[in-house]
CSV table of C-alpha atoms in Angstrom, one decimal:
chain,number,residue,atom,x,y,z
O,4,MET,CA,-67.0,-94.1,0.9
O,5,ASN,CA,-70.3,-95.7,1.6
O,6,LEU,CA,-73.1,-93.7,3.3
O,7,ALA,CA,-76.5,-94.7,4.5
O,8,ILE,CA,-79.5,-92.5,5.4
O,9,PHE,CA,-82.1,-94.2,7.7
O,10,GLN,CA,-85.5,-92.6,7.3
O,11,LEU,CA,-87.5,-93.6,10.3
O,12,PRO,CA,-90.1,-92.5,12.8
O,13,SER,CA,-89.5,-92.2,16.6
O,14,LEU,CA,-88.4,-95.6,17.7
O,15,PRO,CA,-89.9,-97.3,20.9
O,16,LEU,CA,-87.6,-98.2,23.8
O,17,LYS,CA,-87.2,-101.8,22.8
O,18,GLU,CA,-86.7,-101.9,19.1
O,19,ASP,CA,-84.9,-104.4,16.9
O,20,LYS,CA,-85.4,-102.5,13.7
O,21,LEU,CA,-82.1,-100.6,14.0
O,22,SER,CA,-80.2,-103.8,14.5
O,23,SER,CA,-81.7,-105.4,11.4
O,24,TYR,CA,-81.0,-102.3,9.3
O,25,LEU,CA,-77.5,-101.8,10.5
O,26,LYS,CA,-76.7,-105.5,9.9
O,27,ALA,CA,-77.5,-105.0,6.2
O,28,ILE,CA,-75.3,-102.0,5.7
O,29,LYS,CA,-71.8,-102.3,4.2
O,30,LYS,CA,-69.1,-102.4,6.8
O,31,GLY,CA,-67.1,-99.1,7.2
O,32,SER,CA,-70.2,-97.0,6.2
O,33,VAL,CA,-71.3,-93.8,7.8
O,34,VAL,CA,-75.0,-94.0,8.9
O,35,VAL,CA,-77.1,-90.9,9.6
O,36,LEU,CA,-80.6,-90.6,11.2
O,37,GLY,CA,-83.0,-87.7,11.4
O,38,GLU,CA,-84.0,-85.7,14.5
O,39,TYR,CA,-86.3,-87.2,17.1
O,40,VAL,CA,-85.8,-90.8,16.0
O,41,LEU,CA,-84.0,-92.2,19.0
O,42,ASN,CA,-86.3,-90.0,21.2
O,43,LEU,CA,-89.9,-88.9,21.0
O,44,PHE,CA,-90.7,-85.4,19.7
O,45,PHE,CA,-90.1,-82.8,22.5
O,46,HIS,CA,-93.8,-81.9,22.7
O,47,GLU,CA,-94.5,-85.6,23.5
O,48,ILE,CA,-92.1,-85.6,26.5
O,49,SER,CA,-92.6,-82.2,27.9
O,50,ASN,CA,-94.0,-83.5,31.2
O,51,ALA,CA,-91.6,-86.5,31.5
O,52,PRO,CA,-89.0,-86.3,34.3
O,53,LYS,CA,-85.7,-85.2,32.8
O,54,ASP,CA,-83.7,-87.9,34.5
O,55,ILE,CA,-85.9,-90.5,32.8
O,56,ILE,CA,-85.4,-88.9,29.4
O,57,ASN,CA,-81.6,-89.1,30.0
O,58,LYS,CA,-81.6,-92.7,31.2
O,59,THR,CA,-83.7,-93.8,28.2
O,60,THR,CA,-81.2,-92.1,25.9
O,61,GLN,CA,-78.1,-93.5,27.6
O,62,SER,CA,-79.6,-97.0,27.4
O,63,LYS,CA,-80.2,-96.6,23.6
O,64,LEU,CA,-76.8,-95.2,23.1
O,65,ALA,CA,-75.2,-98.1,24.9
O,66,GLU,CA,-77.0,-100.5,22.6
O,67,LEU,CA,-76.2,-98.5,19.5
O,68,THR,CA,-72.5,-98.4,20.4
O,69,LYS,CA,-72.4,-102.2,20.5
O,70,LEU,CA,-74.1,-102.4,17.1
O,71,ALA,CA,-71.7,-99.8,15.6
O,72,LYS,CA,-68.7,-101.9,16.8
O,73,LYS,CA,-70.3,-105.2,15.7
O,74,TYR,CA,-70.9,-103.9,12.2
O,75,ASP,CA,-67.9,-101.5,11.9
O,76,LEU,CA,-70.0,-98.4,11.3
O,77,ILE,CA,-70.0,-94.7,12.2
O,78,VAL,CA,-73.5,-93.8,13.4
O,79,VAL,CA,-74.6,-90.1,13.5
O,80,VAL,CA,-77.9,-89.7,15.5
O,81,PRO,CA,-79.6,-86.8,17.3
O,82,VAL,CA,-80.3,-87.4,21.0
O,83,LEU,CA,-81.8,-85.8,24.0
O,84,CYS,CA,-79.6,-86.1,27.1
O,85,GLY,CA,-78.6,-84.4,30.3
O,86,ASP,CA,-79.5,-84.8,34.0
O,87,GLU,CA,-82.4,-84.3,36.4
O,88,LYS,CA,-82.3,-80.5,35.8
O,89,LYS,CA,-81.7,-79.9,32.2
O,90,ILE,CA,-82.0,-81.8,28.9
O,91,TYR,CA,-79.8,-80.8,25.9
O,92,LYS,CA,-80.3,-81.4,22.2
O,93,LYS,CA,-77.2,-82.9,20.7
O,94,ILE,CA,-76.0,-85.2,17.9
O,95,ALA,CA,-74.1,-88.3,19.0
O,96,ILE,CA,-71.3,-89.6,16.8
O,97,LEU,CA,-70.6,-93.3,17.6
O,98,ASP,CA,-67.8,-95.4,16.1
O,99,GLY,CA,-68.1,-98.4,18.4
O,100,LYS,CA,-65.1,-97.3,20.5
O,101,LYS,CA,-66.3,-93.9,21.8
O,102,ILE,CA,-69.2,-91.4,21.6
O,103,ASP,CA,-68.6,-87.8,20.8
O,104,PHE,CA,-71.3,-85.1,20.9
O,105,TYR,CA,-72.2,-81.9,19.0
O,106,THR,CA,-74.5,-79.5,21.0
O,107,GLN,CA,-77.0,-77.6,18.8
O,108,GLN,CA,-76.0,-74.0,18.7
O,109,LYS,CA,-79.2,-72.4,17.5
O,110,LEU,CA,-82.6,-73.8,18.4
O,111,ILE,CA,-86.0,-73.0,17.1
O,112,ASN,CA,-87.8,-70.4,19.2
O,113,TYR,CA,-91.2,-70.0,17.6
O,114,GLU,CA,-94.5,-69.9,19.5
O,115,ASP,CA,-95.7,-73.4,18.6
O,116,TRP,CA,-92.2,-74.9,18.3
O,117,ASP,CA,-90.1,-73.4,21.1
O,118,GLU,CA,-87.1,-75.7,21.5
O,119,GLU,CA,-85.0,-72.9,22.9
O,120,ALA,CA,-87.3,-72.6,26.0
O,121,PHE,CA,-87.5,-76.4,26.5
O,122,PHE,CA,-83.8,-77.4,26.2
O,123,GLY,CA,-80.9,-76.3,28.2
O,124,ASN,CA,-78.6,-75.6,25.3
O,125,PRO,CA,-76.5,-72.5,25.8
O,126,LYS,CA,-77.7,-69.5,23.8
O,127,THR,CA,-75.0,-68.7,21.2
O,128,ARG,CA,-74.1,-65.2,19.9
O,129,ALA,CA,-71.1,-66.3,17.8
O,130,PHE,CA,-71.3,-69.6,16.0
O,131,LYS,CA,-68.5,-72.2,16.5
O,132,LEU,CA,-67.3,-74.7,13.9
O,133,PRO,CA,-69.5,-77.8,14.2
O,134,TYR,CA,-68.2,-81.2,15.1
O,135,LEU,CA,-65.9,-82.6,12.3
O,136,PHE,CA,-64.6,-86.0,11.6
O,137,GLU,CA,-62.7,-87.6,8.7
O,138,LYS,CA,-63.3,-90.9,6.9
O,139,GLU,CA,-61.5,-92.1,3.8
O,140,GLY,CA,-60.1,-88.7,3.0
O,141,LEU,CA,-63.5,-86.9,3.3
O,142,ARG,CA,-64.1,-84.3,6.0
O,143,PHE,CA,-67.6,-84.5,7.5
O,144,ALA,CA,-69.5,-82.0,9.6
O,145,VAL,CA,-72.7,-82.7,11.6
O,146,LEU,CA,-75.5,-80.2,11.8
O,147,PHE,CA,-79.1,-79.8,12.9
O,148,GLY,CA,-81.7,-78.8,10.4
O,149,PHE,CA,-82.5,-75.3,11.9
O,150,GLU,CA,-78.9,-74.4,11.6
O,151,LEU,CA,-79.1,-74.7,7.8
O,152,HIS,CA,-80.5,-71.1,7.8
O,153,PHE,CA,-77.5,-69.3,9.3
O,154,ASP,CA,-74.7,-68.1,7.0
O,155,GLU,CA,-72.1,-67.7,9.7
O,156,ILE,CA,-71.9,-71.4,10.5
O,157,TRP,CA,-71.7,-72.3,6.8
O,158,LEU,CA,-68.9,-69.9,6.2
O,159,LYS,CA,-66.9,-71.6,9.0
O,160,MET,CA,-67.5,-75.0,7.4
O,161,LYS,CA,-66.5,-73.7,4.0
O,162,ASN,CA,-63.3,-72.2,5.4
O,163,ALA,CA,-62.6,-75.6,7.2
O,164,GLY,CA,-62.8,-77.5,3.9
O,165,VAL,CA,-65.8,-79.6,4.8
O,166,ASP,CA,-66.7,-82.1,2.1
O,167,VAL,CA,-69.9,-83.6,3.4
O,168,VAL,CA,-72.5,-82.0,5.8
O,169,LEU,CA,-74.7,-84.5,7.6
O,170,LEU,CA,-77.9,-82.6,8.2
O,171,CYS,CA,-80.4,-84.1,10.7
O,172,THR,CA,-83.9,-82.7,10.4
O,173,ALA,CA,-87.5,-83.1,11.6
O,174,SER,CA,-89.3,-81.1,8.9
O,175,THR,CA,-93.1,-80.8,8.6
O,176,PHE,CA,-95.8,-78.5,7.3
O,177,GLU,CA,-95.3,-79.3,3.6
O,178,SER,CA,-92.0,-77.5,3.6
O,179,ASN,CA,-90.2,-80.0,1.4
O,180,GLN,CA,-89.6,-77.8,-1.7
O,181,ARG,CA,-88.1,-75.0,0.5
O,182,TRP,CA,-85.8,-77.5,2.1
O,183,ARG,CA,-84.7,-78.9,-1.2
O,184,ASP,CA,-84.0,-75.4,-2.5
O,185,LEU,CA,-82.0,-74.4,0.6
O,186,CYS,CA,-79.9,-77.5,0.7
O,187,LYS,CA,-79.1,-77.4,-3.0
O,188,ALA,CA,-78.0,-73.8,-2.6
O,189,ARG,CA,-75.8,-74.6,0.4
O,190,ALA,CA,-74.2,-77.5,-1.4
O,191,PHE,CA,-73.5,-75.4,-4.4
O,192,PHE,CA,-72.1,-72.3,-2.7
O,193,ASN,CA,-69.9,-74.4,-0.3
O,194,SER,CA,-68.8,-77.0,-2.9
O,195,CYS,CA,-69.9,-79.8,-0.6
O,196,VAL,CA,-72.4,-82.6,-0.4
O,197,VAL,CA,-75.4,-82.0,1.8
O,198,VAL,CA,-76.9,-85.2,3.2
O,199,ARG,CA,-80.4,-84.5,4.6
O,200,ALA,CA,-81.9,-87.1,6.8
O,201,ASN,CA,-85.5,-86.3,7.7
O,202,ARG,CA,-87.7,-88.3,10.0
O,203,ILE,CA,-91.2,-89.6,9.2
O,204,GLY,CA,-94.2,-90.2,11.4
O,205,GLU,CA,-96.9,-88.0,13.1
O,206,THR,CA,-97.4,-86.2,16.3
O,207,THR,CA,-100.4,-84.3,17.7
O,208,TYR,CA,-100.1,-80.8,19.3
O,209,GLN,CA,-102.9,-78.7,20.5
O,210,GLY,CA,-105.4,-80.7,18.5
O,211,HIS,CA,-103.5,-80.5,15.2
O,212,THR,CA,-101.6,-83.3,13.5
O,213,TRP,CA,-98.0,-82.6,12.4
O,214,LYS,CA,-96.8,-85.0,9.7
O,215,PHE,CA,-93.0,-85.4,9.2
O,216,TYR,CA,-92.8,-86.1,5.5
O,217,GLY,CA,-89.4,-87.7,4.9
O,218,ASP,CA,-87.9,-86.7,1.6
O,219,SER,CA,-84.4,-87.4,2.7
O,220,PHE,CA,-81.9,-86.8,0.0
O,221,ILE,CA,-78.3,-86.1,-1.1
O,222,ALA,CA,-77.6,-82.7,-2.7
O,223,LEU,CA,-74.4,-82.5,-4.8
O,224,PRO,CA,-72.0,-79.5,-5.2
O,225,ASN,CA,-73.5,-78.8,-8.6
O,226,GLY,CA,-76.7,-77.8,-6.9
O,227,LYS,CA,-78.7,-80.9,-7.9
O,228,ILE,CA,-80.4,-83.7,-5.9
O,229,GLU,CA,-78.5,-86.9,-6.6
O,230,ASP,CA,-81.0,-89.3,-5.0
O,231,SER,CA,-84.0,-89.1,-2.6
O,232,LEU,CA,-86.5,-91.0,-0.6
O,233,GLY,CA,-90.3,-90.8,-0.4
O,234,ASP,CA,-92.5,-90.4,2.7
O,235,LYS,CA,-92.2,-94.0,4.0
O,236,GLU,CA,-89.7,-95.9,6.1
O,237,GLU,CA,-86.8,-96.4,3.9
O,238,VAL,CA,-83.0,-96.6,3.6
O,239,LEU,CA,-80.8,-94.8,1.1
O,240,CYS,CA,-77.3,-96.0,0.4
O,241,ALA,CA,-74.8,-94.1,-1.8
O,242,GLU,CA,-71.1,-93.9,-2.6
O,243,ILE,CA,-69.4,-90.5,-2.1
O,244,GLU,CA,-66.0,-90.0,-3.8
O,245,LYS,CA,-63.5,-87.4,-2.8
O,246,SER,CA,-62.4,-86.9,-6.4
O,247,GLN,CA,-65.9,-86.0,-7.5
O,248,ILE,CA,-66.1,-83.2,-4.8
O,249,GLU,CA,-62.6,-82.0,-5.7
O,250,GLU,CA,-63.7,-81.5,-9.3
O,251,PHE,CA,-66.5,-79.1,-8.2
O,252,VAL,CA,-64.1,-77.3,-5.9
O,253,LYS,CA,-61.6,-76.7,-8.7
O,254,GLU,CA,-64.3,-75.8,-11.2
O,255,TRP,CA,-66.2,-73.1,-9.2
O,256,LYS,CA,-63.4,-72.0,-6.8
O,257,PHE,CA,-65.8,-70.9,-4.1
O,258,ARG,CA,-63.5,-72.3,-1.4
O,259,GLU,CA,-60.7,-70.1,-2.5
O,260,ASN,CA,-62.4,-66.9,-1.3
O,261,LYS,CA,-61.4,-67.1,2.4
O,262,PRO,CA,-61.5,-64.0,4.6
O,263,GLU,CA,-58.2,-62.2,5.0
O,264,LYS,CA,-56.7,-62.0,8.5
O,265,THR,CA,-57.0,-58.7,10.2
O,266,PRO,CA,-53.6,-57.0,10.3
O,267,SER,CA,-52.0,-56.4,13.8
O,268,VAL,CA,-51.9,-52.8,15.0
């Protein structure tokens, strides 16, 4: 099964770059993009009317749906969408026929990066299983970068037999080694492949420049990085085989340790 990571900055409203990239990808592939690529970073649109943000997103999704159909692709891309009152942070999954969405369950709530206060996503106490889809015998899950840190959601994916986690991120502040270590550990303990798509580019907030450094990569179930990109605009294509993942599942047997059902009283 062919997979492609697009490592890009935020794209302007009218942009032919995606079309040229998608045209070059092998038909039947799964394509994944980082956070804040289809839309600007949330600090940059904090004062924009919410209905304008939504209309911009819907226009881009309509065009992307046409491209996914034309080139026979599944495209996984984070988006900002909603209505005139609230904007939600979601991942869109397009196959050219329909669009499904995964709504981020846990958002960053730090002082200088408070997505929880900006977006209308419901606050979650108990995690749900993320959006799943299957392609050529592989079970995929989509996830936002911040959700990498919560054990509960990963346990649900392990119990569901997820083979590949498509992790969409917008990481900065020279955190690349920490992200590599975390993703390798998640891939190993869950006997899955973690595909990390990180954006590039810069934004300025309160007089400081934030650089999104890229370093998109594929972490294998053996806890090693298979391949990675640098800090420039690039595309990474790879073949993922179900049989390779099954070998790790059988070798380490981590997926066998599922919680027992609570007996009825």
